Tab-separated table of C-alpha atoms in Angstrom:
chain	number	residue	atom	x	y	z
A	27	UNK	CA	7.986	68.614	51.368
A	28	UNK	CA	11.410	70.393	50.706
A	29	UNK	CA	14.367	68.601	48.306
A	30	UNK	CA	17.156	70.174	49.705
A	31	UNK	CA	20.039	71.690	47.289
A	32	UNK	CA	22.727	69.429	48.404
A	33	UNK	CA	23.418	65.894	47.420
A	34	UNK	CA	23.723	62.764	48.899
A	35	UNK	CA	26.119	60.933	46.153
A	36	UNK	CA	28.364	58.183	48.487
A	37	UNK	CA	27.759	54.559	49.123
A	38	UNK	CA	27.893	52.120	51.619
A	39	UNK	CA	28.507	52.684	55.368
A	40	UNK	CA	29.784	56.468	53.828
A	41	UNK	CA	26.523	56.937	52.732
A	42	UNK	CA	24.456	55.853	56.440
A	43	UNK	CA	27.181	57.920	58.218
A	44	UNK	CA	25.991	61.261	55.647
A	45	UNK	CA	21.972	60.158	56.207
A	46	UNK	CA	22.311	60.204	60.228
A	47	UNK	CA	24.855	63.349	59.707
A	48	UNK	CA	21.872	65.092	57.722
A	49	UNK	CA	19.113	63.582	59.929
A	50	UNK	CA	20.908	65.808	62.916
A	51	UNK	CA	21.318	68.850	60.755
A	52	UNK	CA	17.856	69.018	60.039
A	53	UNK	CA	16.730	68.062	63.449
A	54	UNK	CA	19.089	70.860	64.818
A	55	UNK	CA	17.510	73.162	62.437
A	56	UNK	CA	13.870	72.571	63.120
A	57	UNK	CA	13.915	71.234	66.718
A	58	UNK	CA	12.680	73.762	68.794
A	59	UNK	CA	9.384	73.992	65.986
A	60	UNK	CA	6.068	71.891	66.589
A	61	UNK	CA	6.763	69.656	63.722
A	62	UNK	CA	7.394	66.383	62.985
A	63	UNK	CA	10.093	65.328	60.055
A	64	UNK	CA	11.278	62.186	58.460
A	65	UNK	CA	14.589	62.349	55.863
A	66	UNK	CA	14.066	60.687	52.626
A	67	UNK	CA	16.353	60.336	49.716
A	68	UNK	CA	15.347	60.795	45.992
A	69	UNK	CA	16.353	58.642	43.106
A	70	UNK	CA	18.695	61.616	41.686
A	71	UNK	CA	20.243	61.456	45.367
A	72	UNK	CA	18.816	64.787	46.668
A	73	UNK	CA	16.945	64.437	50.287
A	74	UNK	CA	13.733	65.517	50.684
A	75	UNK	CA	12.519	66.222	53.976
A	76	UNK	CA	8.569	65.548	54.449
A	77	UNK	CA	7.498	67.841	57.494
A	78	UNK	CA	4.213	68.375	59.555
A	79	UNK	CA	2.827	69.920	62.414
A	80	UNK	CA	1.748	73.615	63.591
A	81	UNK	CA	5.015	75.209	62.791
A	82	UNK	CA	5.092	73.376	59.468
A	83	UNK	CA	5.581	76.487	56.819
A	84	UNK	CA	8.284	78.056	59.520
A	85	UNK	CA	10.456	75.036	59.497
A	86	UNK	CA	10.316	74.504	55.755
A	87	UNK	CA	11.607	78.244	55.166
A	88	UNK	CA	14.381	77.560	58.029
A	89	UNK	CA	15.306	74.403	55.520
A	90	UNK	CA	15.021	76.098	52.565
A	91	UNK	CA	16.949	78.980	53.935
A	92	UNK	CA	19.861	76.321	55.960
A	93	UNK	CA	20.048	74.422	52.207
A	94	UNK	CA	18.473	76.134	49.455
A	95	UNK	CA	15.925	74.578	47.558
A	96	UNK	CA	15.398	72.171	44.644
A	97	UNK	CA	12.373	73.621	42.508
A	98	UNK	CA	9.807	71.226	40.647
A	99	UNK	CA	10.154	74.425	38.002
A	100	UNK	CA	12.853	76.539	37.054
A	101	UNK	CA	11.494	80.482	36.572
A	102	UNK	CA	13.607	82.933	34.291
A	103	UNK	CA	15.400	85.740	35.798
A	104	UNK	CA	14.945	84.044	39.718
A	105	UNK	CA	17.882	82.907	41.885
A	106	UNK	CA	17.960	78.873	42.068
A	107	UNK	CA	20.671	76.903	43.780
A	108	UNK	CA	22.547	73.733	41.575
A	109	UNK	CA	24.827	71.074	42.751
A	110	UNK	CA	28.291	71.302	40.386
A	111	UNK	CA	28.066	68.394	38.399
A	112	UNK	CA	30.170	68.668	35.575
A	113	UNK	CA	32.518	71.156	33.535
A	114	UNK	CA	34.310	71.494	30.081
A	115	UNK	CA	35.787	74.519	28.039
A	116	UNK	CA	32.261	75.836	27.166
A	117	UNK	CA	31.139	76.335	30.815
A	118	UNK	CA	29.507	74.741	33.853
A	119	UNK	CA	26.316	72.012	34.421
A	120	UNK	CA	24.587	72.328	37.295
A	121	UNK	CA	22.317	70.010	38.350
A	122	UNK	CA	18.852	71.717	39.829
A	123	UNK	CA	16.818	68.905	39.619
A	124	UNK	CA	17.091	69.019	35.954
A	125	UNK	CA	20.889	70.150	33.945
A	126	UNK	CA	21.515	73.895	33.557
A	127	UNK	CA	23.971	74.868	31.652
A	128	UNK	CA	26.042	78.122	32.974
A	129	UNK	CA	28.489	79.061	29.848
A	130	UNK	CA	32.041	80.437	30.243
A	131	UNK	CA	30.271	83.795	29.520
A	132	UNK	CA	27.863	83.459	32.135
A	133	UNK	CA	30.537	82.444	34.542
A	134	UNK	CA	32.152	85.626	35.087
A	135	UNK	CA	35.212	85.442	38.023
A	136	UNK	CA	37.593	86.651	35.455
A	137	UNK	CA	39.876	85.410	32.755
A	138	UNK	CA	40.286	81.848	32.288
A	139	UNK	CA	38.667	78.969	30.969
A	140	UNK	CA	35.658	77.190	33.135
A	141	UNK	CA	38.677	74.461	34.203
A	142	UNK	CA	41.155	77.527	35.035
A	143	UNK	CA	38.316	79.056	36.993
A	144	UNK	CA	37.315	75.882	38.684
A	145	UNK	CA	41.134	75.214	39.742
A	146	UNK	CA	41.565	78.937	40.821
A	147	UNK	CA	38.665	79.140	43.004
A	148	UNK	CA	38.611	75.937	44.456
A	149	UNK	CA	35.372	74.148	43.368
A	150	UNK	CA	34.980	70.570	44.025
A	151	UNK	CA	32.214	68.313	42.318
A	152	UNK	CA	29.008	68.616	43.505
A	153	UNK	CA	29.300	71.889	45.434
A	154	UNK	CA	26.025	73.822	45.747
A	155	UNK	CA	26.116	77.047	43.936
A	156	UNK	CA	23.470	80.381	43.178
A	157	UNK	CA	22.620	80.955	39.933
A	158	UNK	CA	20.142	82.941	37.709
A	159	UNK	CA	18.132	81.050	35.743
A	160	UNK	CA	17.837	82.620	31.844
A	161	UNK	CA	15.746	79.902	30.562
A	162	UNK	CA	16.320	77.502	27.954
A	163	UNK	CA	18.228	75.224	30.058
A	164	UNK	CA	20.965	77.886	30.601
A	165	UNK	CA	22.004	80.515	33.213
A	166	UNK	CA	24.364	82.590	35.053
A	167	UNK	CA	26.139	82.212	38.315
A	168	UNK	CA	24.268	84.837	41.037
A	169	UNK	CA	25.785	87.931	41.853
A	170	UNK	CA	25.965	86.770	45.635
A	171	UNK	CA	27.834	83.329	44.364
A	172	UNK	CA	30.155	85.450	43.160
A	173	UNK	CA	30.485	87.122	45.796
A	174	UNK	CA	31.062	84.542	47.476
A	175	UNK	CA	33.768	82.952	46.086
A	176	UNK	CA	35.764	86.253	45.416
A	177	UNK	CA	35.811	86.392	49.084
A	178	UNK	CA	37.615	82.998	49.650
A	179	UNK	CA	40.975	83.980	47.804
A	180	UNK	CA	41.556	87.398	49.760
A	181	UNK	CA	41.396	84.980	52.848
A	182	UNK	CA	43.924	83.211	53.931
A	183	UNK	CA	43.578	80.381	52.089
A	184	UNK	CA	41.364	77.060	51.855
A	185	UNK	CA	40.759	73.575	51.044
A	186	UNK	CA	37.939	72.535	49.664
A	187	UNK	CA	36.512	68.784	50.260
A	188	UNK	CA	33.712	67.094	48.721
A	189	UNK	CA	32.404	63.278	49.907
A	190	UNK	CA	33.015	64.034	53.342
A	191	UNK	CA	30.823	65.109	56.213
A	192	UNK	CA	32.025	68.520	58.585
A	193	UNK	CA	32.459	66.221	61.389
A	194	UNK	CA	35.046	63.192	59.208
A	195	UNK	CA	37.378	66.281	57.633
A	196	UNK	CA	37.406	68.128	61.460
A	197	UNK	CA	38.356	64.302	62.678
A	198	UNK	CA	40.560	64.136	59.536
A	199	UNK	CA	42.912	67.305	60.441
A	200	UNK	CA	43.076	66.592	64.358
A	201	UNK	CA	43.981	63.228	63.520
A	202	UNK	CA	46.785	64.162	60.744
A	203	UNK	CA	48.501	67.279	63.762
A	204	UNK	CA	46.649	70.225	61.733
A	205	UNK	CA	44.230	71.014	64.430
A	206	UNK	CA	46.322	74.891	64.882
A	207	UNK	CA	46.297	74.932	60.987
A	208	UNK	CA	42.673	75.336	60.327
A	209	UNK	CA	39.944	78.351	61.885
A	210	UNK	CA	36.772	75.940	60.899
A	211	UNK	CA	35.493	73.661	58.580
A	212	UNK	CA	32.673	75.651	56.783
A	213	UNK	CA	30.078	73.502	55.363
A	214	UNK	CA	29.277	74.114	52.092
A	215	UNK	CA	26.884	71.455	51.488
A	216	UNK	CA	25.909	68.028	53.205
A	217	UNK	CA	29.358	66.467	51.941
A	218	UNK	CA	31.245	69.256	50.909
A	219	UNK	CA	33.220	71.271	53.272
A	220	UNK	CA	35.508	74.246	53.375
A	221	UNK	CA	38.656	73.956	55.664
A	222	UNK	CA	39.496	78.190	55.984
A	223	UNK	CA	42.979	78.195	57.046
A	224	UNK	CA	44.822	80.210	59.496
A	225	UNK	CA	47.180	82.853	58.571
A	226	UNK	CA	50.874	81.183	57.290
A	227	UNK	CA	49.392	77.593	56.414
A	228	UNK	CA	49.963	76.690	53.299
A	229	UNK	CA	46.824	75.466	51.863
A	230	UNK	CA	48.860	72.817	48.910
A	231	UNK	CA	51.060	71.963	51.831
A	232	UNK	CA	47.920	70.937	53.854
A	233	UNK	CA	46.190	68.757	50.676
A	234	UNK	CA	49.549	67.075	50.522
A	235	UNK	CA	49.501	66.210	53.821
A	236	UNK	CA	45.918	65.191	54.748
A	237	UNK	CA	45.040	64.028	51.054
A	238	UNK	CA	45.607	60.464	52.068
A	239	UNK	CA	43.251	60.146	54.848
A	240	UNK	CA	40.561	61.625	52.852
A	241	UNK	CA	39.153	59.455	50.104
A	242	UNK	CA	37.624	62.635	48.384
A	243	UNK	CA	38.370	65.461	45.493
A	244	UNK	CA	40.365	68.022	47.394
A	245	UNK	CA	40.960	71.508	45.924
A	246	UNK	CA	42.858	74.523	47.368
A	247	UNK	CA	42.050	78.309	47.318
A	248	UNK	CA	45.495	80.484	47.424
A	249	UNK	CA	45.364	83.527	48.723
């Protein structure tokens, strides 16, 4: 079994449309492998994806490399993946199956407090993020995560989504006229999404004018 690193957090007929959206995700992932799957959903809302069959260990790895993986144990000094969950002027807490705490030391995208940083790079709730695990309950966002969200403000701009599937924010900005404002939607996680804008859209302009068809945190990345 794999417990994928990305949450499953809405309710309702939201959370059915998410299930069937992550059912085809991991059947496009694993398809072509002799396996057989089934999607389940823990009680801390993390899937876990039972698998069997001859090709068994390949299509776990293809999960665990599609997703990252939740860990029944954390090990110091190794790279583990955390959905956002929460955030106040001493740092980050990222939930990896259990809270880790990633202080405004361990943070490290420059000056700022954790709330500055959040708002300056964009991060919505929930969004699946590296970090290193230093033990103790604590750790530090991965080199590569940092990497990685350096590289979204010398784009040309974003807007981040969380609660919503690839497919409802791509419906969402055809819908609203943006369809030549937008290169992709980049999927961050099951229900968080990326929208990386083309060059001269304004990424506030474009919250301000989808926000209202989206019932979901919305965040912008200026270039």
């Amino acid at each position: 079994m794999v417990v994928l690193a990305t949450k499953l957090y809405v309710e309702g007929d939201a959370r059915e449309r998410a299930l069937d959206s992550l059912r085809s995700l991991v059947g496009n992932a694993v398809g072509d492998l002799e396996v057989t799957y089934e999607v389940g959903i823990r009680h801390d809302d993390f899937p876990s994806v039972t698998i069997d069959g001859e090709d068994s260990v390949v299509a776990r790895n293809v999960l665990r490399e599609e997703f990252g993986e939740i860990l029944p144990d954390l090990e110091a000094e190794e790279v583990h993946v955390g959905t956002l969950e929460s955030w106040d002027e001493e740092g980050f807490v990222l939930d990896a199956g259990s809270d880790v705490r990633i202080p405004a030391d361990g943070i490290e995208l420059g000056p700022g407090s954790p709330s500055q940083i959040r708002d300056r790079f964009g991060l919505v709730q929930h969004l699946p993020m590296r970090f290193v695990y230093d033990g103790d309950g604590e750790g530090r966002l991965a080199e590569a995560e940092r990497d990685r969200l350096y590289e979204w403000t010398r784009g040309d701009g974003r807007l981040n989504v969380n609660s919503a599937t690839r497919a409802e924010v791509r419906a969402t900005l055809n819908r609203a006229g943006h369809a030549q404002d937008y290169v992709t939607v980049e999927r961050l996680g099951l229900l968080e999404q990326s929208v990386v804008c083309t060059p001269g859209t304004d990424p506030p302009g474009l919250l301000a004018s989808v926000g209202e068809y989206l019932p979901a945190e919305l965040r912008c990345v200026v270039p």
